[in-house]
mmCIF file with all atom_site columns, C-alpha atoms in Angstrom:
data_model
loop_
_atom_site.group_PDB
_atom_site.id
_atom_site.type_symbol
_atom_site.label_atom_id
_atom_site.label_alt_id
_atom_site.label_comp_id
_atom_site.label_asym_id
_atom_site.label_entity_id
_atom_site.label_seq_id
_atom_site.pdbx_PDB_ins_code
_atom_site.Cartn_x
_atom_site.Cartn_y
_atom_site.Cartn_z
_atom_site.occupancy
_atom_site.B_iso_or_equiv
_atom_site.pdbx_formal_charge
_atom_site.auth_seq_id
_atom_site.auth_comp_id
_atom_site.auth_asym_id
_atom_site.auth_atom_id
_atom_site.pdbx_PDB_model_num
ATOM 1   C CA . UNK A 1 1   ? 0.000   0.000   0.000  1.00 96.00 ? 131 UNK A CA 1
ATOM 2   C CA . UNK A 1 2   ? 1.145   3.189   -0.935 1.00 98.00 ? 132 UNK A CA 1
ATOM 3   C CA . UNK A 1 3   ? 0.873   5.733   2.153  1.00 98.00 ? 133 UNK A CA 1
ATOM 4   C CA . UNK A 1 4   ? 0.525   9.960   2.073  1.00 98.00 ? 134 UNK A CA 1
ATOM 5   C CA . UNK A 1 5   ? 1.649   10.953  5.710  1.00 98.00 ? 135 UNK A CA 1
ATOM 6   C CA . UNK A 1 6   ? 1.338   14.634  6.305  1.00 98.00 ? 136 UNK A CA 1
ATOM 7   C CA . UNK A 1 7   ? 2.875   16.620  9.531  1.00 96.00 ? 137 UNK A CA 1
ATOM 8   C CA . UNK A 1 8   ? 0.975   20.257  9.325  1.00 95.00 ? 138 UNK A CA 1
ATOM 9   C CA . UNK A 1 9   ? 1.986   23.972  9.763  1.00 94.00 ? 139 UNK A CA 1
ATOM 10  C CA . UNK A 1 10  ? 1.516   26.845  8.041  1.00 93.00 ? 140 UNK A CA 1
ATOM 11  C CA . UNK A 1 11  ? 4.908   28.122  7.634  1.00 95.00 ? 141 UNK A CA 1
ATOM 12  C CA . UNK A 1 12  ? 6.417   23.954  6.963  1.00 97.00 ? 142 UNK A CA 1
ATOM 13  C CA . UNK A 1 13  ? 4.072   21.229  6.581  1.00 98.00 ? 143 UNK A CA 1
ATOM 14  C CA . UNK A 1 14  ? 5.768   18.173  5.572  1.00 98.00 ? 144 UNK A CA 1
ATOM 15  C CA . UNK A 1 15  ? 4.906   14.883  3.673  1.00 98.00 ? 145 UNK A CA 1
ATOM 16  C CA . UNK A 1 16  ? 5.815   11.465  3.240  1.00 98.00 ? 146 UNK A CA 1
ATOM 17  C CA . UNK A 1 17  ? 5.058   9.187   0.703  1.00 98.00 ? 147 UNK A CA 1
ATOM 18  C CA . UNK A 1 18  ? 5.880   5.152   1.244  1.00 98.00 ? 148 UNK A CA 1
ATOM 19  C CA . UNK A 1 19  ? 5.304   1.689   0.065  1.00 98.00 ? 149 UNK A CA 1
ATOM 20  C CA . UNK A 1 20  ? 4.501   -0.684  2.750  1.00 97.00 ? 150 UNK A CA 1
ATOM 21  C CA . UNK A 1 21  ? 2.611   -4.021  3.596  1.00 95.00 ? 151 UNK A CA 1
ATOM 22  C CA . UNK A 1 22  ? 2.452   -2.699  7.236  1.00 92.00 ? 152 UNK A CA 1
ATOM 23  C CA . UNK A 1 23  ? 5.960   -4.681  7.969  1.00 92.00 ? 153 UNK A CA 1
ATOM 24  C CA . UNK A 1 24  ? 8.530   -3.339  6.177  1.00 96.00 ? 154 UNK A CA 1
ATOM 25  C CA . UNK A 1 25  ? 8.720   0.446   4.421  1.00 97.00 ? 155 UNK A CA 1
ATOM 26  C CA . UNK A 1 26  ? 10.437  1.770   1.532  1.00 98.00 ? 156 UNK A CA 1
ATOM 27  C CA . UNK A 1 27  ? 10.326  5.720   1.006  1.00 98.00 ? 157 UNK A CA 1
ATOM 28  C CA . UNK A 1 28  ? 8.936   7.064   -1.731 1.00 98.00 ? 158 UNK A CA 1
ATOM 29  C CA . UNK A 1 29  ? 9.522   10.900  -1.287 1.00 98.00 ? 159 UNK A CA 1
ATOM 30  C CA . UNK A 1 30  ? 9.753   13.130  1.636  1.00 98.00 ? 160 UNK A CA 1
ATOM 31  C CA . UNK A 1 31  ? 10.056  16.763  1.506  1.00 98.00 ? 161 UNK A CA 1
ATOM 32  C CA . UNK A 1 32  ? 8.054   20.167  3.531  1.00 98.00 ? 162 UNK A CA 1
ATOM 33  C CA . UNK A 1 33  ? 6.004   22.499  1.654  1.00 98.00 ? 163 UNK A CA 1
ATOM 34  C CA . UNK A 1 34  ? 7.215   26.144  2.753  1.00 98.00 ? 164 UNK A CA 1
ATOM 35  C CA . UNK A 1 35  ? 5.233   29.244  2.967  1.00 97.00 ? 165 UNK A CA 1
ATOM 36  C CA . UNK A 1 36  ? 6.161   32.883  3.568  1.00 97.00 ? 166 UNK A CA 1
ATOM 37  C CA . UNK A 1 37  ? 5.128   33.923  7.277  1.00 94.00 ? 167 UNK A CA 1
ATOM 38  C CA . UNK A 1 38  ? 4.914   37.166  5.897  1.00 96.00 ? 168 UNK A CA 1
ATOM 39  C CA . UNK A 1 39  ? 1.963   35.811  3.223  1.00 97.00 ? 169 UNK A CA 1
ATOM 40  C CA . UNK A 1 40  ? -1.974  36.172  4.356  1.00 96.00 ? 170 UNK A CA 1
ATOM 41  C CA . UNK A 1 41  ? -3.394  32.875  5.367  1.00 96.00 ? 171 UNK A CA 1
ATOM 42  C CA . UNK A 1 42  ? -5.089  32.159  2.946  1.00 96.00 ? 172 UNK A CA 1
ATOM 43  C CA . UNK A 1 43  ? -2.695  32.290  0.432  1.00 97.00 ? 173 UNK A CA 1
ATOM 44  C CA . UNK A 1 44  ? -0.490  29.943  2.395  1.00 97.00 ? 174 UNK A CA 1
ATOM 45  C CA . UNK A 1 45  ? -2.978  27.923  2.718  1.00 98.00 ? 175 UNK A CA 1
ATOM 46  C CA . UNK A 1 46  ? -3.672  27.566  -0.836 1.00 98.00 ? 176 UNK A CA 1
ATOM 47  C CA . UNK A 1 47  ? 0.092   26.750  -1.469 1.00 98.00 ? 177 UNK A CA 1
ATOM 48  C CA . UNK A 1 48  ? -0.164  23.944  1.276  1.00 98.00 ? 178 UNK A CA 1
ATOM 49  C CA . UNK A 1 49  ? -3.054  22.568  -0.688 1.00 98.00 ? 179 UNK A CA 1
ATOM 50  C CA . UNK A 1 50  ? -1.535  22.977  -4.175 1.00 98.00 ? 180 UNK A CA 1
ATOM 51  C CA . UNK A 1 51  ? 1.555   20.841  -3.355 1.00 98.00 ? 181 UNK A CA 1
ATOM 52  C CA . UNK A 1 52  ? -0.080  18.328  -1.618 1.00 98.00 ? 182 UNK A CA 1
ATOM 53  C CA . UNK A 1 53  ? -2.314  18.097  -4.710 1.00 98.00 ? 183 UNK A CA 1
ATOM 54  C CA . UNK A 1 54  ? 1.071   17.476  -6.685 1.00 98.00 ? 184 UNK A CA 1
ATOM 55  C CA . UNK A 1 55  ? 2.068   14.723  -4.135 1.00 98.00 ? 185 UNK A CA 1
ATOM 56  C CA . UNK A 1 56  ? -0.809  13.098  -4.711 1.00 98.00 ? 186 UNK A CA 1
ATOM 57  C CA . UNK A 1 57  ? -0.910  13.745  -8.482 1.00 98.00 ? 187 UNK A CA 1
ATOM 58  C CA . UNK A 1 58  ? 2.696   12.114  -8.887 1.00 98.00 ? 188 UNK A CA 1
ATOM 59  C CA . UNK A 1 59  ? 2.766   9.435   -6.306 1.00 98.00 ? 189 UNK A CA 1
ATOM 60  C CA . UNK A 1 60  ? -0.830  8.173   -6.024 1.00 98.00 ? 190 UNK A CA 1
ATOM 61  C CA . UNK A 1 61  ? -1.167  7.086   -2.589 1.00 98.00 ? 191 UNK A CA 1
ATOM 62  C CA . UNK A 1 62  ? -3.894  5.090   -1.652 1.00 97.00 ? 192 UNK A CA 1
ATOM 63  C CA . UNK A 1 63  ? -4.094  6.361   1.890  1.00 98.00 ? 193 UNK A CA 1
ATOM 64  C CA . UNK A 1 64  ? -3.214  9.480   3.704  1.00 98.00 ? 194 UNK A CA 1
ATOM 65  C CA . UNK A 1 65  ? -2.519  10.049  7.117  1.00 98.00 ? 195 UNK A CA 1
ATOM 66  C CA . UNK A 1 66  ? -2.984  13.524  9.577  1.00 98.00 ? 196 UNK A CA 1
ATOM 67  C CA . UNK A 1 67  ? -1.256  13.974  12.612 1.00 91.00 ? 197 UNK A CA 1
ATOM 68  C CA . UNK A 1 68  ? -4.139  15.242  14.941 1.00 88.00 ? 198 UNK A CA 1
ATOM 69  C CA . UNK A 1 69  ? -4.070  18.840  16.395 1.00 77.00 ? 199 UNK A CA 1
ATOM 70  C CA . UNK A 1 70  ? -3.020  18.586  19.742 1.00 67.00 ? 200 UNK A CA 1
ATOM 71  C CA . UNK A 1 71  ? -2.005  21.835  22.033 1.00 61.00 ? 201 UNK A CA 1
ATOM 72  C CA . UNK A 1 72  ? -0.048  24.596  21.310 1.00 62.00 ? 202 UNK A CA 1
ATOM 73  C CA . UNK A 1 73  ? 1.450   27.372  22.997 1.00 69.00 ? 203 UNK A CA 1
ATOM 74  C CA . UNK A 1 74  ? -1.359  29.696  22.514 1.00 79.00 ? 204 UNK A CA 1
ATOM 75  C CA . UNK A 1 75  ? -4.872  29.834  20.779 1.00 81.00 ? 205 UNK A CA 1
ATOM 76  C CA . UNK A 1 76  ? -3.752  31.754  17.867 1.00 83.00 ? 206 UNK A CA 1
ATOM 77  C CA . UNK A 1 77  ? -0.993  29.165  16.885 1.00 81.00 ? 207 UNK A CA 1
ATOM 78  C CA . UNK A 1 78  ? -3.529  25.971  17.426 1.00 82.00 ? 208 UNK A CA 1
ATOM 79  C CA . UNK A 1 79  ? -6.227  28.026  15.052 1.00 87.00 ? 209 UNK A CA 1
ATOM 80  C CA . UNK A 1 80  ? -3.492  29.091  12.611 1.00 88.00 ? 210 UNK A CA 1
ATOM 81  C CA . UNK A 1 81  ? -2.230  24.848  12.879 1.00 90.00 ? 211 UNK A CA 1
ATOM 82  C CA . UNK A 1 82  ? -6.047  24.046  12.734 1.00 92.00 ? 212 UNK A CA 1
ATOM 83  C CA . UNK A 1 83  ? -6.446  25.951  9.082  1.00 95.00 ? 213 UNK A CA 1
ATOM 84  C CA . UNK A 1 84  ? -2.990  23.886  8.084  1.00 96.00 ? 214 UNK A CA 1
ATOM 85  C CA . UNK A 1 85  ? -4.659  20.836  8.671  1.00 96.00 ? 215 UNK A CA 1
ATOM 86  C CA . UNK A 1 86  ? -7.771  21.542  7.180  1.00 96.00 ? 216 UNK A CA 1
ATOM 87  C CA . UNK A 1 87  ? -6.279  22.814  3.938  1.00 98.00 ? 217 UNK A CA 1
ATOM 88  C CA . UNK A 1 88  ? -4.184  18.846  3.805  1.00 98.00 ? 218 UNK A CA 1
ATOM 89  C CA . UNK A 1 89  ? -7.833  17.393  5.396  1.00 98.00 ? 219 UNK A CA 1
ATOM 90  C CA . UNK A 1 90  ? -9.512  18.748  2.443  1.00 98.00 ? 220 UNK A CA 1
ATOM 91  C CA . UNK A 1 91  ? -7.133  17.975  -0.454 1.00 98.00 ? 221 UNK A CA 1
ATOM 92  C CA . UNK A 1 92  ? -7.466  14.502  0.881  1.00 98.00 ? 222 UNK A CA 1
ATOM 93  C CA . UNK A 1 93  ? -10.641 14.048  0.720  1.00 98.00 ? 223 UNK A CA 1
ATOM 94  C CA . UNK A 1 94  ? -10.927 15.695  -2.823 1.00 98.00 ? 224 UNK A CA 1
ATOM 95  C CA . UNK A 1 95  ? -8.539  12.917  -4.286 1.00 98.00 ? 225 UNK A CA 1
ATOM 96  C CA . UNK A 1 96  ? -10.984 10.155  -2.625 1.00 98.00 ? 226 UNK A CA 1
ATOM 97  C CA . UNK A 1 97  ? -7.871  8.645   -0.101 1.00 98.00 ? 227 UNK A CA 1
ATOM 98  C CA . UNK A 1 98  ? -8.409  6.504   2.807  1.00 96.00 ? 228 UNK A CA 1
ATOM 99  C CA . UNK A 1 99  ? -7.835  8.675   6.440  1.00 97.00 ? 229 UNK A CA 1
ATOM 100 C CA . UNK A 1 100 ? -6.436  8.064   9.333  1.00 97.00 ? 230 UNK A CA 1
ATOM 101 C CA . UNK A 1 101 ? -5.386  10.529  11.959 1.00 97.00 ? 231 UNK A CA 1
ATOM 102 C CA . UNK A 1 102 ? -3.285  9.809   14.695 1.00 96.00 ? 232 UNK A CA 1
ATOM 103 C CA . UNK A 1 103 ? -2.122  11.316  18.183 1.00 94.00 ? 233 UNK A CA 1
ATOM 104 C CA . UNK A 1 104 ? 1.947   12.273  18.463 1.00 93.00 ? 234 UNK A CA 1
ATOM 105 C CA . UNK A 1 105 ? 1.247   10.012  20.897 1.00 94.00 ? 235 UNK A CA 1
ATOM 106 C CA . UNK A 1 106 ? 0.080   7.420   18.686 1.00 95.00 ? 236 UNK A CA 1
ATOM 107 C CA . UNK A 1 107 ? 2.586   8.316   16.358 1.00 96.00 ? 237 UNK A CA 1
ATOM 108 C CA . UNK A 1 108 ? 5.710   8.239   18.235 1.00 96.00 ? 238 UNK A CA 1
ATOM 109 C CA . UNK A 1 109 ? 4.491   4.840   20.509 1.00 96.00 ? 239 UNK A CA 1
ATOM 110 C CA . UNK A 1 110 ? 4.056   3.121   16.885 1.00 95.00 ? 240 UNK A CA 1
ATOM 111 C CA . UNK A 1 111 ? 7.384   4.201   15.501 1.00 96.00 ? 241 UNK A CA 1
ATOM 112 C CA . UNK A 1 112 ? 9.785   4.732   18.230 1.00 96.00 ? 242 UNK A CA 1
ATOM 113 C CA . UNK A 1 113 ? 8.115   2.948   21.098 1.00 94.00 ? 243 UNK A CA 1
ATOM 114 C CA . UNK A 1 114 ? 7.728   5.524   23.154 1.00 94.00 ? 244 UNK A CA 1
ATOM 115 C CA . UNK A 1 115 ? 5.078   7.993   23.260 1.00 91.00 ? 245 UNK A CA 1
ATOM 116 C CA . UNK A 1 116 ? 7.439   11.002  24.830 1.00 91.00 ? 246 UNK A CA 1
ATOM 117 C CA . UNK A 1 117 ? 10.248  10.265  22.590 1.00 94.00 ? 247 UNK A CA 1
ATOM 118 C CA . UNK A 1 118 ? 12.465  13.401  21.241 1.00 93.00 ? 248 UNK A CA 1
ATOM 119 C CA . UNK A 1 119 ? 11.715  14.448  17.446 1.00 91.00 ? 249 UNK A CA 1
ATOM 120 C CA . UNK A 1 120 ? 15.616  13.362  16.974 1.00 94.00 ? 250 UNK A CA 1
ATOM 121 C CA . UNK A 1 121 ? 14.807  9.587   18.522 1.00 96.00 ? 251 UNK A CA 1
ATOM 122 C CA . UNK A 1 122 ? 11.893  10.155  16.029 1.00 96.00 ? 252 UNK A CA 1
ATOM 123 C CA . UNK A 1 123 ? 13.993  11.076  13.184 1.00 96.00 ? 253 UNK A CA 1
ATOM 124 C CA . UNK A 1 124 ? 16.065  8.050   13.848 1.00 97.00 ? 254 UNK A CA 1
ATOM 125 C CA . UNK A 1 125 ? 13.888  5.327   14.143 1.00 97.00 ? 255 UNK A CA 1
ATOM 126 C CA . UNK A 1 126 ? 12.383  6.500   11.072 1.00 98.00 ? 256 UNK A CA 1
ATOM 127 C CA . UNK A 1 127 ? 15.565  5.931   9.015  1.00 98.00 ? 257 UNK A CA 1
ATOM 128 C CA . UNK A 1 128 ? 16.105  2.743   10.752 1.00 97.00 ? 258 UNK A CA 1
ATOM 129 C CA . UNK A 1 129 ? 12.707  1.091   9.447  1.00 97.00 ? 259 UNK A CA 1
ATOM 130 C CA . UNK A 1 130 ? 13.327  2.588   6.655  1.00 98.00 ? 260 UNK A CA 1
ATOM 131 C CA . UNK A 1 131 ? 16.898  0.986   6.262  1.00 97.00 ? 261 UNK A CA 1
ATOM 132 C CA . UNK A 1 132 ? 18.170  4.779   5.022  1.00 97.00 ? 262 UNK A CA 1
ATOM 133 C CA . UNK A 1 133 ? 22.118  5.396   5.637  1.00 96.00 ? 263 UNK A CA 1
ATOM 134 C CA . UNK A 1 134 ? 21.296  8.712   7.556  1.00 95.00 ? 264 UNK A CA 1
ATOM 135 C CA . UNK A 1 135 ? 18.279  10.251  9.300  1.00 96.00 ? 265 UNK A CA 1
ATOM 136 C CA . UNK A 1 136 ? 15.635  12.349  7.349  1.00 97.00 ? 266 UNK A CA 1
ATOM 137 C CA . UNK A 1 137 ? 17.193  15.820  7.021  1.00 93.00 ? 267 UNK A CA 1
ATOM 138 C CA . UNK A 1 138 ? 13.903  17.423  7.758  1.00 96.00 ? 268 UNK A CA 1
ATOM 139 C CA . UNK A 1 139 ? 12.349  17.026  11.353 1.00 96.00 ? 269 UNK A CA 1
ATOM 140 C CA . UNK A 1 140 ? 8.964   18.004  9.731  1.00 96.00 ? 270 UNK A CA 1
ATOM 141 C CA . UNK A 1 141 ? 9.219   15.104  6.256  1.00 98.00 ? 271 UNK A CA 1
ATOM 142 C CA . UNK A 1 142 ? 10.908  13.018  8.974  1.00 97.00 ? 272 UNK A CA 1
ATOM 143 C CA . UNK A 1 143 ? 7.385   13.382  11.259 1.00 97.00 ? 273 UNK A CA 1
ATOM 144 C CA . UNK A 1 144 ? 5.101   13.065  8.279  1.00 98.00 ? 274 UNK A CA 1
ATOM 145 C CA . UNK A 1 145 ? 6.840   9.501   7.058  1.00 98.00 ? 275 UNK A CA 1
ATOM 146 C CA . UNK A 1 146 ? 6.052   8.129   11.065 1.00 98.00 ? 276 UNK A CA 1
ATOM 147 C CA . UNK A 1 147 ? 2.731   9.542   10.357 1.00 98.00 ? 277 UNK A CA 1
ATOM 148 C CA . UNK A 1 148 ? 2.335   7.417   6.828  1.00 98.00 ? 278 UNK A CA 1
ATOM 149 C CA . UNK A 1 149 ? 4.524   4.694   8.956  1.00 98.00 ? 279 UNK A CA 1
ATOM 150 C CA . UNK A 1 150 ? 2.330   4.412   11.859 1.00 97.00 ? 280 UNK A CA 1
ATOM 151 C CA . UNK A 1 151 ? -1.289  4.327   9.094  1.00 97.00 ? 281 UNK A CA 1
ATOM 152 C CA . UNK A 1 152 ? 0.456   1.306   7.786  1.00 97.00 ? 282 UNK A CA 1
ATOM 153 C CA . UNK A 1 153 ? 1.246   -0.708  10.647 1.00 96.00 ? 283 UNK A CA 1
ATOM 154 C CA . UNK A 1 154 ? -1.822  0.564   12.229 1.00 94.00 ? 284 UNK A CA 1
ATOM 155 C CA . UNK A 1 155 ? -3.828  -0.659  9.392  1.00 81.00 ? 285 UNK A CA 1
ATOM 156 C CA . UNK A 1 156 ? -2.135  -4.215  9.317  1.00 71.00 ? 286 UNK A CA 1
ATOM 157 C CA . UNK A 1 157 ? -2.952  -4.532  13.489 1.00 68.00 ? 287 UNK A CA 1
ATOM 158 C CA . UNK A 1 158 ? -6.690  -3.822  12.853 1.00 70.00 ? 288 UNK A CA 1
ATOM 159 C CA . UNK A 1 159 ? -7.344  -6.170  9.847  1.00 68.00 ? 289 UNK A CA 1
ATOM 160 C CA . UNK A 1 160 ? -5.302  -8.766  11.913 1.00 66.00 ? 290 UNK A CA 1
ATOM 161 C CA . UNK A 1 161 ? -8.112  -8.169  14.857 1.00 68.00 ? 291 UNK A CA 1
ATOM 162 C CA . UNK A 1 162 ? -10.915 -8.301  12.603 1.00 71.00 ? 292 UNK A CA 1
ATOM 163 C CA . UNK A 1 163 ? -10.190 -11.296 11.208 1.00 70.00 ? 293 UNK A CA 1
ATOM 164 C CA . UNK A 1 164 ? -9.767  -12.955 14.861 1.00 70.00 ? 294 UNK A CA 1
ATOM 165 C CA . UNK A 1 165 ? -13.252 -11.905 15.404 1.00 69.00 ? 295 UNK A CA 1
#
């Protein structure tokens, strides 16, 4: 299955795209979208959308993954990280992909173990299942691959359950 993960922001939101049967992962692409702080919202916004559109247009996933919103230092930064992730939420669902969305919490537990680990134990762990000879340069591509890492593997654990039902 080939898996979209997404980490949002409005000034970096980074993707992931990789192939996986919920075992073992091979990246596809990873890279951040960047906007201009200095841009209205809604334009960044609509560059967000735009290059996730291309993503999807060149790699065909056929499942995408959101981290959730979870809190932030202050209500302005959790609405401005809400419109993020409602700009990827929406090109998603315009290309007709699976969703799931996931907790860091979630995230991290299914990738590093640990659900308080660092973004660089992240980072690592990432390029270890991956089998890469260095970590994901990007903190932000690295977190959207766990995102697209922990879909996969989530995916595999819940078909396994229904099927012992």
């Amino acid at each position: 299955m080939r898996v979209l993960g997404i980490d949002c922001g409005t000034e970096r939101t980074g993707y992931g795209v990789i192939d996986s049967d919920g075992r073992s992962h091979v990246l596809v692409e990873a890279g951040v979208v960047r906007t201009d702080a200095r841009e209205p919202l809604e334009l960044r916004l609509l560059t967000i959308a735009r290059s996730l559109r291309e993503v999807i247009e060149r790699h065909r996933p056929e499942a995408a993954a959101v981290e959730q919103v979870f809190h932030a230092a202050n209500a302005k930064t959790a609405l401005k990280l809400a419109h993020a992730r409602g700009a990827a939420l929406l090109t998603v669902a315009e290309a007709g992909l699976e969703l799931g969305e996931y907790s860091p919490l979630e995230v991290k537990t299914s990738v590093v173990g640990y659900g308080r680990a660092e973004k660089s134990q992240v980072q690592m762990m990432v390029a270890s299942l991956l089998r890469l000879a260095g970590p994901i340069e990007s903190e932000d591509a690295s977190d959207a691959v766990a995102v697209a890492i922990c879909h996969a593997t989530t995916r595999v654990v819940r078909a396994r359950m229904e099927v012992a039902r």
